[in-house]
PDB file of C-alpha atoms in Angstrom:
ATOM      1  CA  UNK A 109      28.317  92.172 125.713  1.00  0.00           C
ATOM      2  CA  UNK A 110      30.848  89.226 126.440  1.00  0.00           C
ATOM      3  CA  UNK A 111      29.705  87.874 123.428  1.00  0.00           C
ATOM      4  CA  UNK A 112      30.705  90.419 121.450  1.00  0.00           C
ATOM      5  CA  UNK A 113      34.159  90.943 122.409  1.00  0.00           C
ATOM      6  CA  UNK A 114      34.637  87.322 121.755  1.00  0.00           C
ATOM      7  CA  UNK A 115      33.664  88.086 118.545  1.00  0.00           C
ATOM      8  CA  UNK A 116      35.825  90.667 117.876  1.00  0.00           C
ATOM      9  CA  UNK A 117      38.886  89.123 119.281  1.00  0.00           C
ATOM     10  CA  UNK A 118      37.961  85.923 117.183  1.00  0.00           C
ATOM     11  CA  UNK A 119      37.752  88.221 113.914  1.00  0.00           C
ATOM     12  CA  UNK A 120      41.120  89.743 114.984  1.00  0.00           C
ATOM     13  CA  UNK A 121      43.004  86.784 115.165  1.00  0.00           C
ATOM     14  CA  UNK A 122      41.387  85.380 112.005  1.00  0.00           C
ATOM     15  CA  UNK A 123      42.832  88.301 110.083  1.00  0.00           C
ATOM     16  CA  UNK A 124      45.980  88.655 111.482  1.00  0.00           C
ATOM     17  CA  UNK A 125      46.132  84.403 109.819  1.00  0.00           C
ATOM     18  CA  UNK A 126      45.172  85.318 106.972  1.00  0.00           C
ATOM     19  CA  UNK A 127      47.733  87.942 106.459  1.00  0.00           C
ATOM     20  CA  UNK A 128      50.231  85.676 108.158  1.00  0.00           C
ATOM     21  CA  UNK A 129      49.623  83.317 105.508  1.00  0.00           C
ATOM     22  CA  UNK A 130      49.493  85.700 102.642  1.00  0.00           C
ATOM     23  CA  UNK A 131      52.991  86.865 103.730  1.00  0.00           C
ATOM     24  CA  UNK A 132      54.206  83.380 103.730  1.00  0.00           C
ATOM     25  CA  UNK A 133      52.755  82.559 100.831  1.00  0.00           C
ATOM     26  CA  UNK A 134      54.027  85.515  98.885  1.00  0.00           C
ATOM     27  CA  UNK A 135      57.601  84.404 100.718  1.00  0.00           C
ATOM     28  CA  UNK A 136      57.357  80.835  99.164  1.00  0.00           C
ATOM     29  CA  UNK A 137      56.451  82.508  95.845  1.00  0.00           C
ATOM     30  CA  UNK A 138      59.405  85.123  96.003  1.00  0.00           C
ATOM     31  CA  UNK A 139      61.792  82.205  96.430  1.00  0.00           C
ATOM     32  CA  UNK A 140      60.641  80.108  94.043  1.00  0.00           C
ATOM     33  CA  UNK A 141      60.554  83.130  91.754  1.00  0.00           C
ATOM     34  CA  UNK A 142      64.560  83.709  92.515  1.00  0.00           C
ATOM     35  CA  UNK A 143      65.437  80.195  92.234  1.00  0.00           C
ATOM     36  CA  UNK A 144      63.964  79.894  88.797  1.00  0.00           C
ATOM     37  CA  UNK A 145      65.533  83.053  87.454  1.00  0.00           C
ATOM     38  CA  UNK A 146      68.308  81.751  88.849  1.00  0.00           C
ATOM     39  CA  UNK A 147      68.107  78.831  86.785  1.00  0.00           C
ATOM     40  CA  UNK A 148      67.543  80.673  83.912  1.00  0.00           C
ATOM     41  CA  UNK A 149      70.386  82.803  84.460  1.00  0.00           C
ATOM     42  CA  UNK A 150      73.132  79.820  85.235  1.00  0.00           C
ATOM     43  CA  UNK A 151      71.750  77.724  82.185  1.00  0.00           C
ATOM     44  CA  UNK A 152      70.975  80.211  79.879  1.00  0.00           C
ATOM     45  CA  UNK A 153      74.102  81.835  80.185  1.00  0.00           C
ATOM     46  CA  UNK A 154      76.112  78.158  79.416  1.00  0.00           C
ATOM     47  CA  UNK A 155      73.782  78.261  76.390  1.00  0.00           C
ATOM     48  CA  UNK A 156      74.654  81.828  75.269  1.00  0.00           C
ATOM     49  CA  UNK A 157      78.353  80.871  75.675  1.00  0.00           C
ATOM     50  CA  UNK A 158      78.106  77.775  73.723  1.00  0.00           C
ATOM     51  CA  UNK A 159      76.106  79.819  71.235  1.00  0.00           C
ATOM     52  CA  UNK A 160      78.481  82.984  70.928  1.00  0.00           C
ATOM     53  CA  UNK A 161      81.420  79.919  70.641  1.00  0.00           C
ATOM     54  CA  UNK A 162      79.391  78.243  67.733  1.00  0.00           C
ATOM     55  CA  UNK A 163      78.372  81.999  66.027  1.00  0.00           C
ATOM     56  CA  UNK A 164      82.585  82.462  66.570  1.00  0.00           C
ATOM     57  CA  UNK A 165      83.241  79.179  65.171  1.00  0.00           C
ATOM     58  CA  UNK A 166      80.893  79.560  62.122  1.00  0.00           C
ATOM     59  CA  UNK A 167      82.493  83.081  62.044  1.00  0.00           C
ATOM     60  CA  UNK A 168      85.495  82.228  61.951  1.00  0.00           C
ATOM     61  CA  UNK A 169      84.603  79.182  59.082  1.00  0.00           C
ATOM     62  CA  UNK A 170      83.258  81.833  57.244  1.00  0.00           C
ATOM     63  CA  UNK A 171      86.631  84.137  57.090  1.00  0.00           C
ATOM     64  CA  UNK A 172      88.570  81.151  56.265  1.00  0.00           C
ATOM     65  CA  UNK A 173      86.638  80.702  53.278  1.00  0.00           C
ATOM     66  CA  UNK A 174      87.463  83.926  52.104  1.00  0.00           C
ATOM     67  CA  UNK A 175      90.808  82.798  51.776  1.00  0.00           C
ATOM     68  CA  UNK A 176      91.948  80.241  48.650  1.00  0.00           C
ATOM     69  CA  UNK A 177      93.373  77.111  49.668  1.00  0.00           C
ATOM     70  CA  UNK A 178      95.651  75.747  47.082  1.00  0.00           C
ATOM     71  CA  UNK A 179      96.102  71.727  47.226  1.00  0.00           C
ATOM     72  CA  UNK A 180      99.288  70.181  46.981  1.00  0.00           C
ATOM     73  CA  UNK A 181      98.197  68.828  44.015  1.00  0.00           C
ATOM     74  CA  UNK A 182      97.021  73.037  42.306  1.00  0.00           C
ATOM     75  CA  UNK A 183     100.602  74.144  43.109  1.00  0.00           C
ATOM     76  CA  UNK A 184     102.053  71.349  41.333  1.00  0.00           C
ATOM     77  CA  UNK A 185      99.758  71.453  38.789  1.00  0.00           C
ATOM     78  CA  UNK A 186     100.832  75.500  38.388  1.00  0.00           C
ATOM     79  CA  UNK A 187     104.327  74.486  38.527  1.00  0.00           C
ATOM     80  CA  UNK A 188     104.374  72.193  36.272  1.00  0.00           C
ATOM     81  CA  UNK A 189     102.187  74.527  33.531  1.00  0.00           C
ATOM     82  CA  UNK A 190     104.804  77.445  34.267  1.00  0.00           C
ATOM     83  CA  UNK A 191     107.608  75.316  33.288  1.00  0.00           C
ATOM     84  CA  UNK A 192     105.619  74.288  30.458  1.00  0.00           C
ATOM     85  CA  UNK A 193     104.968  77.471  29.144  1.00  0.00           C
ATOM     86  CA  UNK A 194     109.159  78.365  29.690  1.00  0.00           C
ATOM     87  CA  UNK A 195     110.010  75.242  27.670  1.00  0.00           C
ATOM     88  CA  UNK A 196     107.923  76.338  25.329  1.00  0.00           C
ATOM     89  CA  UNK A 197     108.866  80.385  25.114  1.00  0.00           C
ATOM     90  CA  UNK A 198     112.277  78.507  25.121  1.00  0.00           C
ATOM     91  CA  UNK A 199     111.605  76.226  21.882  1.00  0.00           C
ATOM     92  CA  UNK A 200     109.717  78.900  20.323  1.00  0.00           C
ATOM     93  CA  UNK A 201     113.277  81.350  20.627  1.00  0.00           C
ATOM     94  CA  UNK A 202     114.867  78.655  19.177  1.00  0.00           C
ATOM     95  CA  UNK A 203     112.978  77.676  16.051  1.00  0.00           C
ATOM     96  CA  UNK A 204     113.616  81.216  15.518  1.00  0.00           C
ATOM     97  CA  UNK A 205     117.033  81.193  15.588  1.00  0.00           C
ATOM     98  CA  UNK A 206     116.929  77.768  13.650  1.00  0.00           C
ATOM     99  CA  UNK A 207     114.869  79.562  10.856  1.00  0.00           C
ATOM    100  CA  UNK A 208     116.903  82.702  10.804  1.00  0.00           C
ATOM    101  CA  UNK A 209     120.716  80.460  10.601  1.00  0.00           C
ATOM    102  CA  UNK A 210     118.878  78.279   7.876  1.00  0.00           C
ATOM    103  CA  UNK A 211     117.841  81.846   6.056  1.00  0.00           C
ATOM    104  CA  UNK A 212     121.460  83.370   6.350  1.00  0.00           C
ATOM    105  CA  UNK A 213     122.777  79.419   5.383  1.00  0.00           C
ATOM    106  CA  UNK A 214     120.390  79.876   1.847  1.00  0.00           C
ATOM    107  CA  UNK A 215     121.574  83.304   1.504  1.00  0.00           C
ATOM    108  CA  UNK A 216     125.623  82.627   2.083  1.00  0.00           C
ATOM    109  CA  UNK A 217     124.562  79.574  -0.679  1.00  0.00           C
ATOM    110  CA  UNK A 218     123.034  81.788  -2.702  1.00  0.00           C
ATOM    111  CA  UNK A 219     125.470  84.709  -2.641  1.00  0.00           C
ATOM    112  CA  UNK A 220     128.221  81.604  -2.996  1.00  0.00           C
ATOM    113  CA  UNK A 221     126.239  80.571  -6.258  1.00  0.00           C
ATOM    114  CA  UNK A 222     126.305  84.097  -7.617  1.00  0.00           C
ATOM    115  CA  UNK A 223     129.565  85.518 -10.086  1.00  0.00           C
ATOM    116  CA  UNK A 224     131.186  88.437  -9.302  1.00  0.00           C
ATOM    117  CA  UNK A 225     132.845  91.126 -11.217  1.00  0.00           C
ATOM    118  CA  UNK A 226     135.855  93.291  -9.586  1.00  0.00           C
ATOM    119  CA  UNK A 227     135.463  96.624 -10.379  1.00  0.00           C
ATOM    120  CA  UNK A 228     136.743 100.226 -10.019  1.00  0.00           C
ATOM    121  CA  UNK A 229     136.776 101.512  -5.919  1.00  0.00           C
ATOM    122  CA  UNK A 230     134.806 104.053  -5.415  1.00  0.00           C
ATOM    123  CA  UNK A 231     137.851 105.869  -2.923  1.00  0.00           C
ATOM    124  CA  UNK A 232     141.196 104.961  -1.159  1.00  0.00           C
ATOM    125  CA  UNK A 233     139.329 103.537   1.566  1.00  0.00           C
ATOM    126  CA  UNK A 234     138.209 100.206  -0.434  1.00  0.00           C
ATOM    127  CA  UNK A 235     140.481  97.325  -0.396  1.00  0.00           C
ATOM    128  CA  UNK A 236     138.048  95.398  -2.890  1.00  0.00           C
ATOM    129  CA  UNK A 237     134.706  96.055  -4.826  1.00  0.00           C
ATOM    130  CA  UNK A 238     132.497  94.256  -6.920  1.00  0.00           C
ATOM    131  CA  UNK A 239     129.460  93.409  -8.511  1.00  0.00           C
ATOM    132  CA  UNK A 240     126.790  90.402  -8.895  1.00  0.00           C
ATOM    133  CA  UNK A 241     124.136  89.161 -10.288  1.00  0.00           C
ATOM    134  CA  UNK A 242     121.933  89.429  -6.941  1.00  0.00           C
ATOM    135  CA  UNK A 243     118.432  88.648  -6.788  1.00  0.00           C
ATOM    136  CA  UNK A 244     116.134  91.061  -4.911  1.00  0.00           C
ATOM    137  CA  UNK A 245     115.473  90.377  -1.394  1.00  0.00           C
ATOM    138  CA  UNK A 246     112.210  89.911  -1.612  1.00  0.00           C
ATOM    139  CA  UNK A 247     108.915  92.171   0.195  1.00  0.00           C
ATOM    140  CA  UNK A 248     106.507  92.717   2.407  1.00  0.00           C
ATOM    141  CA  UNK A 249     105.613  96.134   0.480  1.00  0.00           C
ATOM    142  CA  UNK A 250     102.863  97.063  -1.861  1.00  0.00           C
ATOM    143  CA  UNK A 251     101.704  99.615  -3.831  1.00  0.00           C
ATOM    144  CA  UNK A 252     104.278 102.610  -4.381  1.00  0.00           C
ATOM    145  CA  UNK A 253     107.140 102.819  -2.651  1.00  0.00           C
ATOM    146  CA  UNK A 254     108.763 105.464  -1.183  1.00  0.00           C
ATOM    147  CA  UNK A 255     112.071 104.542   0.654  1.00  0.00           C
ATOM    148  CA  UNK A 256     111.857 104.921   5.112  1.00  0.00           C
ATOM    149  CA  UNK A 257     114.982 105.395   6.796  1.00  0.00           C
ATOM    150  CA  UNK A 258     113.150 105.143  10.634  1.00  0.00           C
ATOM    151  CA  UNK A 259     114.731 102.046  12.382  1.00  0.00           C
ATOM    152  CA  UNK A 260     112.619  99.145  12.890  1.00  0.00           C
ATOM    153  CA  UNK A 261     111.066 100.613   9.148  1.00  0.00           C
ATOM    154  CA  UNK A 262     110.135  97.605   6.925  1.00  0.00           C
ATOM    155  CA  UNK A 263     112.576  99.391   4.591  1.00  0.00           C
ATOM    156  CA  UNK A 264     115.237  98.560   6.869  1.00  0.00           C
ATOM    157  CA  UNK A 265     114.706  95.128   8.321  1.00  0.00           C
ATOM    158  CA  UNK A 266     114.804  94.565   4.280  1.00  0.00           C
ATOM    159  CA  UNK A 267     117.862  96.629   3.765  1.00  0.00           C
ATOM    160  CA  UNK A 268     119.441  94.592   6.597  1.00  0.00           C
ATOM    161  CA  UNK A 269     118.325  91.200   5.038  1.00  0.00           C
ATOM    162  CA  UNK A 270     119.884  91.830   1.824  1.00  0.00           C
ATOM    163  CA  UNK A 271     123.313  93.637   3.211  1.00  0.00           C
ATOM    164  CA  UNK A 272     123.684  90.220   5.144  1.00  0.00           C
ATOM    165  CA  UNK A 273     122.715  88.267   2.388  1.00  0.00           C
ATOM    166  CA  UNK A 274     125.913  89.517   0.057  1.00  0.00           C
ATOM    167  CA  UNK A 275     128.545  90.257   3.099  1.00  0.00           C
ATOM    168  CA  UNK A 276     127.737  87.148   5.053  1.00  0.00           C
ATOM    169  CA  UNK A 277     127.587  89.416   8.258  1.00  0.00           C
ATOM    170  CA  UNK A 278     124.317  87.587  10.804  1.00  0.00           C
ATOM    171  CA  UNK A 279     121.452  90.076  11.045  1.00  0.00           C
ATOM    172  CA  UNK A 280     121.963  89.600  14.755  1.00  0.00           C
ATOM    173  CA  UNK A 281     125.833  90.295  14.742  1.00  0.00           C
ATOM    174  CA  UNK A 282     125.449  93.283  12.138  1.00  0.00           C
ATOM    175  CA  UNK A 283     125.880  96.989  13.001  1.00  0.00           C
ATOM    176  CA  UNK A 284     124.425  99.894  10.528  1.00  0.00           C
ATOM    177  CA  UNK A 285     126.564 102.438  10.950  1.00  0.00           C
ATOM    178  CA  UNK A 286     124.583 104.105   8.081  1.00  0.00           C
ATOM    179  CA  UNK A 287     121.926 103.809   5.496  1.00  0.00           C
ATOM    180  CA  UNK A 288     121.527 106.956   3.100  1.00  0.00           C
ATOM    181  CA  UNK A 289     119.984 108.256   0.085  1.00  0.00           C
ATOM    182  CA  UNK A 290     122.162 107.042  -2.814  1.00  0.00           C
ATOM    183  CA  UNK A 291     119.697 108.333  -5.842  1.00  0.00           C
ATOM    184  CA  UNK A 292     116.179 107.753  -7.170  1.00  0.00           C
ATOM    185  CA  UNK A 293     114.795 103.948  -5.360  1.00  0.00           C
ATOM    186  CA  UNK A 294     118.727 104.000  -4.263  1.00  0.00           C
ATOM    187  CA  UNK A 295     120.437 103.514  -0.603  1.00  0.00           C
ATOM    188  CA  UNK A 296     123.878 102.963   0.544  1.00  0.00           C
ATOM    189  CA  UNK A 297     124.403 100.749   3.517  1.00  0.00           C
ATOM    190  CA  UNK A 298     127.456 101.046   5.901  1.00  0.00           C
ATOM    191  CA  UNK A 299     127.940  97.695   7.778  1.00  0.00           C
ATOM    192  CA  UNK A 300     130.142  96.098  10.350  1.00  0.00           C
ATOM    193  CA  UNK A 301     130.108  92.748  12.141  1.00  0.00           C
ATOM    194  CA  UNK A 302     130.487  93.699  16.608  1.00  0.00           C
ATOM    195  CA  UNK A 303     134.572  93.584  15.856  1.00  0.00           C
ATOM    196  CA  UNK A 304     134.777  95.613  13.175  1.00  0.00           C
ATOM    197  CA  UNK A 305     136.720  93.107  11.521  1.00  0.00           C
ATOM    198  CA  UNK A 306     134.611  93.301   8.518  1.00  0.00           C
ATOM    199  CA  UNK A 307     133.703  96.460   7.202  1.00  0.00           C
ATOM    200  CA  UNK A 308     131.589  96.712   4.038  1.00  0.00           C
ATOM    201  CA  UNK A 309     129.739  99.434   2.217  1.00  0.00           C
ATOM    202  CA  UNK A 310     126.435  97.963   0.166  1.00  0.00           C
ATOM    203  CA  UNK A 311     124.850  99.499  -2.679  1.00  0.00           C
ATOM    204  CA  UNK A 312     121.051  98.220  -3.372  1.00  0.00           C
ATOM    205  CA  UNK A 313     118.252  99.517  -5.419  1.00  0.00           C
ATOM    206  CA  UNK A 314     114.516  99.255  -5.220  1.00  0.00           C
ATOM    207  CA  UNK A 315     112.875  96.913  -7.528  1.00  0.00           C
ATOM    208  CA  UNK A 316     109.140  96.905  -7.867  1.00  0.00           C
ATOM    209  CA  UNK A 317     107.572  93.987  -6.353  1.00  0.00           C
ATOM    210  CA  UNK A 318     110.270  92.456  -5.569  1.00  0.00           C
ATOM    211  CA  UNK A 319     111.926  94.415  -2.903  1.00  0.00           C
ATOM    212  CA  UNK A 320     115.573  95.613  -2.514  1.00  0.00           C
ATOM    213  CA  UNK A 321     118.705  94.172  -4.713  1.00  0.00           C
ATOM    214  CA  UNK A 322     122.782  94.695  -4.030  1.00  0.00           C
ATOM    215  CA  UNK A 323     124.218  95.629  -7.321  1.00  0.00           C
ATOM    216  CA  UNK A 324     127.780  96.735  -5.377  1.00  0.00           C
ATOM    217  CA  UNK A 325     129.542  95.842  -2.462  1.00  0.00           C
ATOM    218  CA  UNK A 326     132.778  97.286  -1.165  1.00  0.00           C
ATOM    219  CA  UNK A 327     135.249  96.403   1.439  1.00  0.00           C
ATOM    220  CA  UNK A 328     136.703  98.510   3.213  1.00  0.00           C
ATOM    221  CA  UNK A 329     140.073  99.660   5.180  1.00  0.00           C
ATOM    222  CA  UNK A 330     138.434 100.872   8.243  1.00  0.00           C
ATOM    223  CA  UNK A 331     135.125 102.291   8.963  1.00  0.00           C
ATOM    224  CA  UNK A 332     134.400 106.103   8.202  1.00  0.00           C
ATOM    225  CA  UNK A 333     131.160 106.524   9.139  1.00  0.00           C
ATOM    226  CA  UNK A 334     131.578 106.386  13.444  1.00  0.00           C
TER     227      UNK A 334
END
């Protein structure tokens, strides 16, 4: 009977070990648990900072390539070709005014070249008229022709050329006051220079092939066609 009870205590306390050292045991593990999720937690989260600063960075790389960078050297490079193409606009405007002053220079020489005849006015109005041996204009027109009084008209940039070429009036300082129907292939041209110092009324004709030729020009007293 003693024997027994010694037997039970003895299992008792042998338990009540065990399960003191299966709580410890599960304390140690616990901790050790904690400190390495703490670990993971302190370290991890440096990482994840350094890694949402390099994602940022590379972010940030990546908007900046959206944008263009222009080197020193591009903008003066641009520069440079935008001056070049003003010069040239520039040169091109004037050979153009070169070729039209040497045109109006070999028309004034021509009309110089050409005899003239005084003849009747055609009204009170004309201080002088008179006739030459002209030469048609020249033309851009082919085919059959049937006069166009429209400005800008090829008609009239040829009218114009050959009313300056027998009053000596620029094309570019020349005012039509008015070009109309003077008969079959026939137009009279009213003209001024900007003053109005110079007033003439021009009588061409059409010629086939060749384009439009003064056969009368009158100055006169004031303008009557404003």
């Amino acid at each position: 009977m003693s024997r027994d009870m010694n037997q039970t205590r003895s299992d008792k306390f042998e338990k009540r070990r065990k399960s003191t050292k299966a709580i410890t045991i599960g304390i140690i593990a616990a901790s050790i648990l904690v400190i390495i999720l703490l670990g993971i937690w302190v370290f991890g989260g440096s990482g994840g900072e350094e890694r949402n600063a390099d994602e940022n960075e590379n972010s940030s790389s990546d908007e900046d390539s959206d944008f263009l960078i222009t080197e020193p050297g591009e903008e003066e490079e641009e520069n440079n070709n935008s001056t070049n193409n003003e010069e040239n606009g520039q040169d091109e405007e004037n050979d153009s005014t070169e070729e039209n002053n040497d045109n109006n220079e070999q028309a004034n020489e021509q009309n110089n070249n050409v005899e003239t005849e005084s003849v009747e006015p055609s009204d009170e109005n004309v201080s002088e008229a008179y006739t030459g041996n002209w030469e048609p204009i020249g033309t851009e027109q082919e085919g059959p022709h049937t006069t166009t009084y429209d400005d800008g008209s090829q008609d009239r940039i040829e009218i114009k050329e050959a009313t300056s070429m027998v009053t000596g009036i620029n094309p570019e300082n020349m005012v039509e006051w008015r070009v109309e129907n003077g008969g079959d292939q026939k137009v009279v041209a009213t003209v001024s220079d900007m003053d109005e110092t110079q007033v003439f009324r021009v009588y061409l004709q059409w010629i086939d092939g060749e384009g439009w030729q003064p056969t009368k020009v009158e100055e006169l007293i004031e303008n009557d066609k404003k």
